[in-house]
């Protein structure tokens, strides 16, 4: 999400990640400082990632805070790469919202677009799938489904009496 936004909206030519382009000159996603030697082969890759549960402070009123119904969350991580704060001001100016950070503000944990721009455009550095269950969806997944259903309902109410494809299918099976 960040790379695409940097390239297409902020017009940062060549924006990339050191994960799949180690020699990029525009690393909007970069190797975590403490992981550089490990990634370069000077250390043991085993058990050296940023692993485990970490807190994040969410911006009140943000999509993230509303979705979680909280301003502090704990999420599980498993990675060696992070957002490069060198590009933060440029991406904020282009409209990307940095809605969650580590408690000290150094690590970006969540980015999003306001709902006035997109109904549910949110991304996290964490792995929400680790905490999601079939009958107890993680808040980010539940939020996506809720936003999609809300969009569908709005479309149905704004059509001028026309039936949606979904309504046609349901009536044909009645």
PDB file of C-alpha atoms in Angstrom:
ATOM      1  CA  UNK A   1       0.000   0.000   0.000  1.00  0.00           C
ATOM      2  CA  UNK A   2       2.721   2.481   0.955  1.00  0.00           C
ATOM      3  CA  UNK A   3       4.860   1.746  -2.096  1.00  0.00           C
ATOM      4  CA  UNK A   4       1.953   2.057  -4.504  1.00  0.00           C
ATOM      5  CA  UNK A   5       0.768   5.261  -2.827  1.00  0.00           C
ATOM      6  CA  UNK A   6       4.284   6.690  -2.941  1.00  0.00           C
ATOM      7  CA  UNK A   7       4.600   5.877  -6.648  1.00  0.00           C
ATOM      8  CA  UNK A   8       1.140   6.734  -7.927  1.00  0.00           C
ATOM      9  CA  UNK A   9      -0.137   9.506  -5.655  1.00  0.00           C
ATOM     10  CA  UNK A  10       2.926  11.162  -4.122  1.00  0.00           C
ATOM     11  CA  UNK A  11       4.793  10.700  -7.445  1.00  0.00           C
ATOM     12  CA  UNK A  12       7.950   9.440  -5.737  1.00  0.00           C
ATOM     13  CA  UNK A  13       9.703   7.978  -8.755  1.00  0.00           C
ATOM     14  CA  UNK A  14      11.335   4.613  -8.070  1.00  0.00           C
ATOM     15  CA  UNK A  15       9.722   4.113  -4.645  1.00  0.00           C
ATOM     16  CA  UNK A  16      10.389   0.563  -3.534  1.00  0.00           C
ATOM     17  CA  UNK A  17      11.387  -1.742  -0.675  1.00  0.00           C
ATOM     18  CA  UNK A  18      14.789  -3.094   0.263  1.00  0.00           C
ATOM     19  CA  UNK A  19      13.050  -6.439   0.847  1.00  0.00           C
ATOM     20  CA  UNK A  20      12.759  -7.160  -2.865  1.00  0.00           C
ATOM     21  CA  UNK A  21      15.042  -4.461  -4.273  1.00  0.00           C
ATOM     22  CA  UNK A  22      18.044  -4.322  -1.897  1.00  0.00           C
ATOM     23  CA  UNK A  23      19.849  -1.596  -3.870  1.00  0.00           C
ATOM     24  CA  UNK A  24      16.901   0.770  -4.303  1.00  0.00           C
ATOM     25  CA  UNK A  25      17.770   4.424  -3.930  1.00  0.00           C
ATOM     26  CA  UNK A  26      14.204   5.223  -2.831  1.00  0.00           C
ATOM     27  CA  UNK A  27      13.449   2.799   0.031  1.00  0.00           C
ATOM     28  CA  UNK A  28      10.038   3.852   1.360  1.00  0.00           C
ATOM     29  CA  UNK A  29      10.058   0.439   3.055  1.00  0.00           C
ATOM     30  CA  UNK A  30      13.494  -0.393   4.441  1.00  0.00           C
ATOM     31  CA  UNK A  31      15.325  -2.968   6.469  1.00  0.00           C
ATOM     32  CA  UNK A  32      14.982  -2.282  10.181  1.00  0.00           C
ATOM     33  CA  UNK A  33      18.258  -0.821  11.476  1.00  0.00           C
ATOM     34  CA  UNK A  34      18.889  -3.742  13.819  1.00  0.00           C
ATOM     35  CA  UNK A  35      18.275  -6.192  10.944  1.00  0.00           C
ATOM     36  CA  UNK A  36      20.732  -4.802   8.356  1.00  0.00           C
ATOM     37  CA  UNK A  37      23.648  -7.093   9.286  1.00  0.00           C
ATOM     38  CA  UNK A  38      21.339 -10.110   9.431  1.00  0.00           C
ATOM     39  CA  UNK A  39      19.843  -9.430   5.988  1.00  0.00           C
ATOM     40  CA  UNK A  40      23.310  -8.844   4.536  1.00  0.00           C
ATOM     41  CA  UNK A  41      24.364 -12.313   5.716  1.00  0.00           C
ATOM     42  CA  UNK A  42      26.499 -11.174   8.643  1.00  0.00           C
ATOM     43  CA  UNK A  43      24.185 -12.662  11.226  1.00  0.00           C
ATOM     44  CA  UNK A  44      21.905 -15.599  11.902  1.00  0.00           C
ATOM     45  CA  UNK A  45      18.480 -15.257  10.252  1.00  0.00           C
ATOM     46  CA  UNK A  46      16.884 -17.610  12.786  1.00  0.00           C
ATOM     47  CA  UNK A  47      14.810 -15.919  15.473  1.00  0.00           C
ATOM     48  CA  UNK A  48      16.070 -12.415  14.749  1.00  0.00           C
ATOM     49  CA  UNK A  49      12.951 -10.790  13.336  1.00  0.00           C
ATOM     50  CA  UNK A  50      10.736  -8.344  15.153  1.00  0.00           C
ATOM     51  CA  UNK A  51       8.562 -11.054  16.660  1.00  0.00           C
ATOM     52  CA  UNK A  52       5.723 -11.022  19.138  1.00  0.00           C
ATOM     53  CA  UNK A  53       3.116  -8.617  20.414  1.00  0.00           C
ATOM     54  CA  UNK A  54       3.840  -4.887  20.353  1.00  0.00           C
ATOM     55  CA  UNK A  55       1.688  -1.903  21.340  1.00  0.00           C
ATOM     56  CA  UNK A  56       0.537   0.757  18.921  1.00  0.00           C
ATOM     57  CA  UNK A  57      -0.984   4.144  19.685  1.00  0.00           C
ATOM     58  CA  UNK A  58      -3.848   4.987  17.306  1.00  0.00           C
ATOM     59  CA  UNK A  59      -4.933   8.479  16.324  1.00  0.00           C
ATOM     60  CA  UNK A  60      -8.343   9.220  17.884  1.00  0.00           C
ATOM     61  CA  UNK A  61     -11.049   9.348  15.207  1.00  0.00           C
ATOM     62  CA  UNK A  62      -8.949   7.473  12.654  1.00  0.00           C
ATOM     63  CA  UNK A  63     -10.308   4.476  10.761  1.00  0.00           C
ATOM     64  CA  UNK A  64      -7.969   2.316  12.848  1.00  0.00           C
ATOM     65  CA  UNK A  65      -9.189   3.705  16.177  1.00  0.00           C
ATOM     66  CA  UNK A  66     -12.829   3.437  15.132  1.00  0.00           C
ATOM     67  CA  UNK A  67     -12.328  -0.115  13.854  1.00  0.00           C
ATOM     68  CA  UNK A  68     -10.673  -1.255  17.072  1.00  0.00           C
ATOM     69  CA  UNK A  69     -12.833   0.979  19.286  1.00  0.00           C
ATOM     70  CA  UNK A  70      -9.590   1.842  21.080  1.00  0.00           C
ATOM     71  CA  UNK A  71      -6.585   4.150  20.858  1.00  0.00           C
ATOM     72  CA  UNK A  72      -4.059   1.614  22.141  1.00  0.00           C
ATOM     73  CA  UNK A  73      -3.830  -1.867  20.653  1.00  0.00           C
ATOM     74  CA  UNK A  74      -1.407  -4.782  20.836  1.00  0.00           C
ATOM     75  CA  UNK A  75      -0.701  -6.672  17.633  1.00  0.00           C
ATOM     76  CA  UNK A  76       1.593  -9.517  16.664  1.00  0.00           C
ATOM     77  CA  UNK A  77       4.557  -8.898  14.392  1.00  0.00           C
ATOM     78  CA  UNK A  78       6.890 -11.016  12.286  1.00  0.00           C
ATOM     79  CA  UNK A  79       9.086  -8.903  10.025  1.00  0.00           C
ATOM     80  CA  UNK A  80      12.455  -7.322   9.290  1.00  0.00           C
ATOM     81  CA  UNK A  81      11.273  -4.282   7.332  1.00  0.00           C
ATOM     82  CA  UNK A  82       9.579  -1.044   8.302  1.00  0.00           C
ATOM     83  CA  UNK A  83       8.306   2.222   6.901  1.00  0.00           C
ATOM     84  CA  UNK A  84      11.152   4.657   6.244  1.00  0.00           C
ATOM     85  CA  UNK A  85      10.301   7.843   8.172  1.00  0.00           C
ATOM     86  CA  UNK A  86      12.412   9.856   5.715  1.00  0.00           C
ATOM     87  CA  UNK A  87       9.342   9.838   3.427  1.00  0.00           C
ATOM     88  CA  UNK A  88       6.672  10.491   6.063  1.00  0.00           C
ATOM     89  CA  UNK A  89       6.176  14.233   5.481  1.00  0.00           C
ATOM     90  CA  UNK A  90       6.035  13.793   1.714  1.00  0.00           C
ATOM     91  CA  UNK A  91       3.414  11.047   1.946  1.00  0.00           C
ATOM     92  CA  UNK A  92       1.378  12.944   4.547  1.00  0.00           C
ATOM     93  CA  UNK A  93       1.344  15.951   2.225  1.00  0.00           C
ATOM     94  CA  UNK A  94      -0.020  13.642  -0.493  1.00  0.00           C
ATOM     95  CA  UNK A  95      -2.864  12.574   1.830  1.00  0.00           C
ATOM     96  CA  UNK A  96      -1.693   9.333   3.413  1.00  0.00           C
ATOM     97  CA  UNK A  97      -2.641   9.245   7.102  1.00  0.00           C
ATOM     98  CA  UNK A  98      -0.203   7.730   9.594  1.00  0.00           C
ATOM     99  CA  UNK A  99      -2.822   6.619  12.082  1.00  0.00           C
ATOM    100  CA  UNK A 100      -0.841   4.332  14.364  1.00  0.00           C
ATOM    101  CA  UNK A 101       2.707   4.299  15.668  1.00  0.00           C
ATOM    102  CA  UNK A 102       4.804   2.650  18.326  1.00  0.00           C
ATOM    103  CA  UNK A 103       4.370   4.382  21.699  1.00  0.00           C
ATOM    104  CA  UNK A 104       7.565   6.398  21.156  1.00  0.00           C
ATOM    105  CA  UNK A 105       6.341   7.424  17.678  1.00  0.00           C
ATOM    106  CA  UNK A 106       9.360   5.984  15.867  1.00  0.00           C
ATOM    107  CA  UNK A 107       7.746   3.028  14.091  1.00  0.00           C
ATOM    108  CA  UNK A 108       4.761   3.396  11.782  1.00  0.00           C
ATOM    109  CA  UNK A 109       2.245   0.663  12.579  1.00  0.00           C
ATOM    110  CA  UNK A 110      -0.881   1.776  10.651  1.00  0.00           C
ATOM    111  CA  UNK A 111      -1.528   3.907   7.569  1.00  0.00           C
ATOM    112  CA  UNK A 112      -4.861   4.728   5.995  1.00  0.00           C
ATOM    113  CA  UNK A 113      -6.883   7.101   3.862  1.00  0.00           C
ATOM    114  CA  UNK A 114      -9.761   9.114   5.304  1.00  0.00           C
ATOM    115  CA  UNK A 115     -13.210   7.629   4.630  1.00  0.00           C
ATOM    116  CA  UNK A 116     -13.970  10.721   2.536  1.00  0.00           C
ATOM    117  CA  UNK A 117     -11.381   9.403   0.065  1.00  0.00           C
ATOM    118  CA  UNK A 118     -11.995   5.651   0.337  1.00  0.00           C
ATOM    119  CA  UNK A 119     -14.490   3.676   2.448  1.00  0.00           C
ATOM    120  CA  UNK A 120     -11.859   1.382   3.997  1.00  0.00           C
ATOM    121  CA  UNK A 121      -8.242   1.811   2.973  1.00  0.00           C
ATOM    122  CA  UNK A 122      -6.093   0.750   5.899  1.00  0.00           C
ATOM    123  CA  UNK A 123      -2.865  -1.140   6.285  1.00  0.00           C
ATOM    124  CA  UNK A 124      -0.812  -2.396   9.198  1.00  0.00           C
ATOM    125  CA  UNK A 125       2.701  -3.592   9.798  1.00  0.00           C
ATOM    126  CA  UNK A 126       1.280  -6.313  12.063  1.00  0.00           C
ATOM    127  CA  UNK A 127      -0.270  -9.659  11.181  1.00  0.00           C
ATOM    128  CA  UNK A 128      -3.971  -9.544  12.083  1.00  0.00           C
ATOM    129  CA  UNK A 129      -4.490 -13.033  10.645  1.00  0.00           C
ATOM    130  CA  UNK A 130      -2.642 -14.413  13.678  1.00  0.00           C
ATOM    131  CA  UNK A 131      -5.523 -13.353  15.927  1.00  0.00           C
ATOM    132  CA  UNK A 132      -8.483 -13.936  13.609  1.00  0.00           C
ATOM    133  CA  UNK A 133     -10.764 -16.961  13.981  1.00  0.00           C
ATOM    134  CA  UNK A 134     -13.627 -18.224  11.788  1.00  0.00           C
ATOM    135  CA  UNK A 135     -16.297 -17.120  14.264  1.00  0.00           C
ATOM    136  CA  UNK A 136     -14.355 -14.195  15.764  1.00  0.00           C
ATOM    137  CA  UNK A 137     -12.876 -12.114  12.994  1.00  0.00           C
ATOM    138  CA  UNK A 138     -10.050  -9.742  13.790  1.00  0.00           C
ATOM    139  CA  UNK A 139     -11.340  -6.121  13.949  1.00  0.00           C
ATOM    140  CA  UNK A 140      -9.530  -5.172  10.725  1.00  0.00           C
ATOM    141  CA  UNK A 141     -11.190  -7.997   8.766  1.00  0.00           C
ATOM    142  CA  UNK A 142     -14.577  -7.357  10.368  1.00  0.00           C
ATOM    143  CA  UNK A 143     -14.143  -3.656   9.525  1.00  0.00           C
ATOM    144  CA  UNK A 144     -13.486  -4.470   5.882  1.00  0.00           C
ATOM    145  CA  UNK A 145     -16.624  -6.594   5.627  1.00  0.00           C
ATOM    146  CA  UNK A 146     -18.662  -3.937   7.452  1.00  0.00           C
ATOM    147  CA  UNK A 147     -17.409  -1.205   5.105  1.00  0.00           C
ATOM    148  CA  UNK A 148     -18.232  -3.353   2.060  1.00  0.00           C
ATOM    149  CA  UNK A 149     -21.746  -4.070   3.326  1.00  0.00           C
ATOM    150  CA  UNK A 150     -22.245  -0.371   4.085  1.00  0.00           C
ATOM    151  CA  UNK A 151     -21.148   0.549   0.544  1.00  0.00           C
ATOM    152  CA  UNK A 152     -23.489  -2.058  -0.905  1.00  0.00           C
ATOM    153  CA  UNK A 153     -26.409  -0.758   1.162  1.00  0.00           C
ATOM    154  CA  UNK A 154     -25.686   2.831   0.093  1.00  0.00           C
ATOM    155  CA  UNK A 155     -25.652   1.813  -3.564  1.00  0.00           C
ATOM    156  CA  UNK A 156     -28.964   0.007  -3.155  1.00  0.00           C
ATOM    157  CA  UNK A 157     -30.579   3.064  -1.556  1.00  0.00           C
ATOM    158  CA  UNK A 158     -29.265   5.468  -4.177  1.00  0.00           C
ATOM    159  CA  UNK A 159     -30.504   3.542  -7.195  1.00  0.00           C
ATOM    160  CA  UNK A 160     -33.777   4.848  -8.528  1.00  0.00           C
ATOM    161  CA  UNK A 161     -35.899   1.843  -7.723  1.00  0.00           C
ATOM    162  CA  UNK A 162     -33.824  -0.480  -9.878  1.00  0.00           C
ATOM    163  CA  UNK A 163     -33.053  -3.892  -8.520  1.00  0.00           C
ATOM    164  CA  UNK A 164     -29.428  -4.773  -7.895  1.00  0.00           C
ATOM    165  CA  UNK A 165     -27.943  -7.947  -9.377  1.00  0.00           C
ATOM    166  CA  UNK A 166     -27.944  -9.404  -5.864  1.00  0.00           C
ATOM    167  CA  UNK A 167     -31.661  -8.649  -5.446  1.00  0.00           C
ATOM    168  CA  UNK A 168     -32.415 -10.205  -8.852  1.00  0.00           C
ATOM    169  CA  UNK A 169     -30.611 -13.404  -7.882  1.00  0.00           C
ATOM    170  CA  UNK A 170     -32.427 -13.582  -4.548  1.00  0.00           C
ATOM    171  CA  UNK A 171     -35.856 -13.032  -6.137  1.00  0.00           C
ATOM    172  CA  UNK A 172     -35.205 -15.682  -8.792  1.00  0.00           C
ATOM    173  CA  UNK A 173     -34.627 -18.250  -6.018  1.00  0.00           C
ATOM    174  CA  UNK A 174     -37.682 -17.295  -3.992  1.00  0.00           C
TER     175      UNK A 174
END
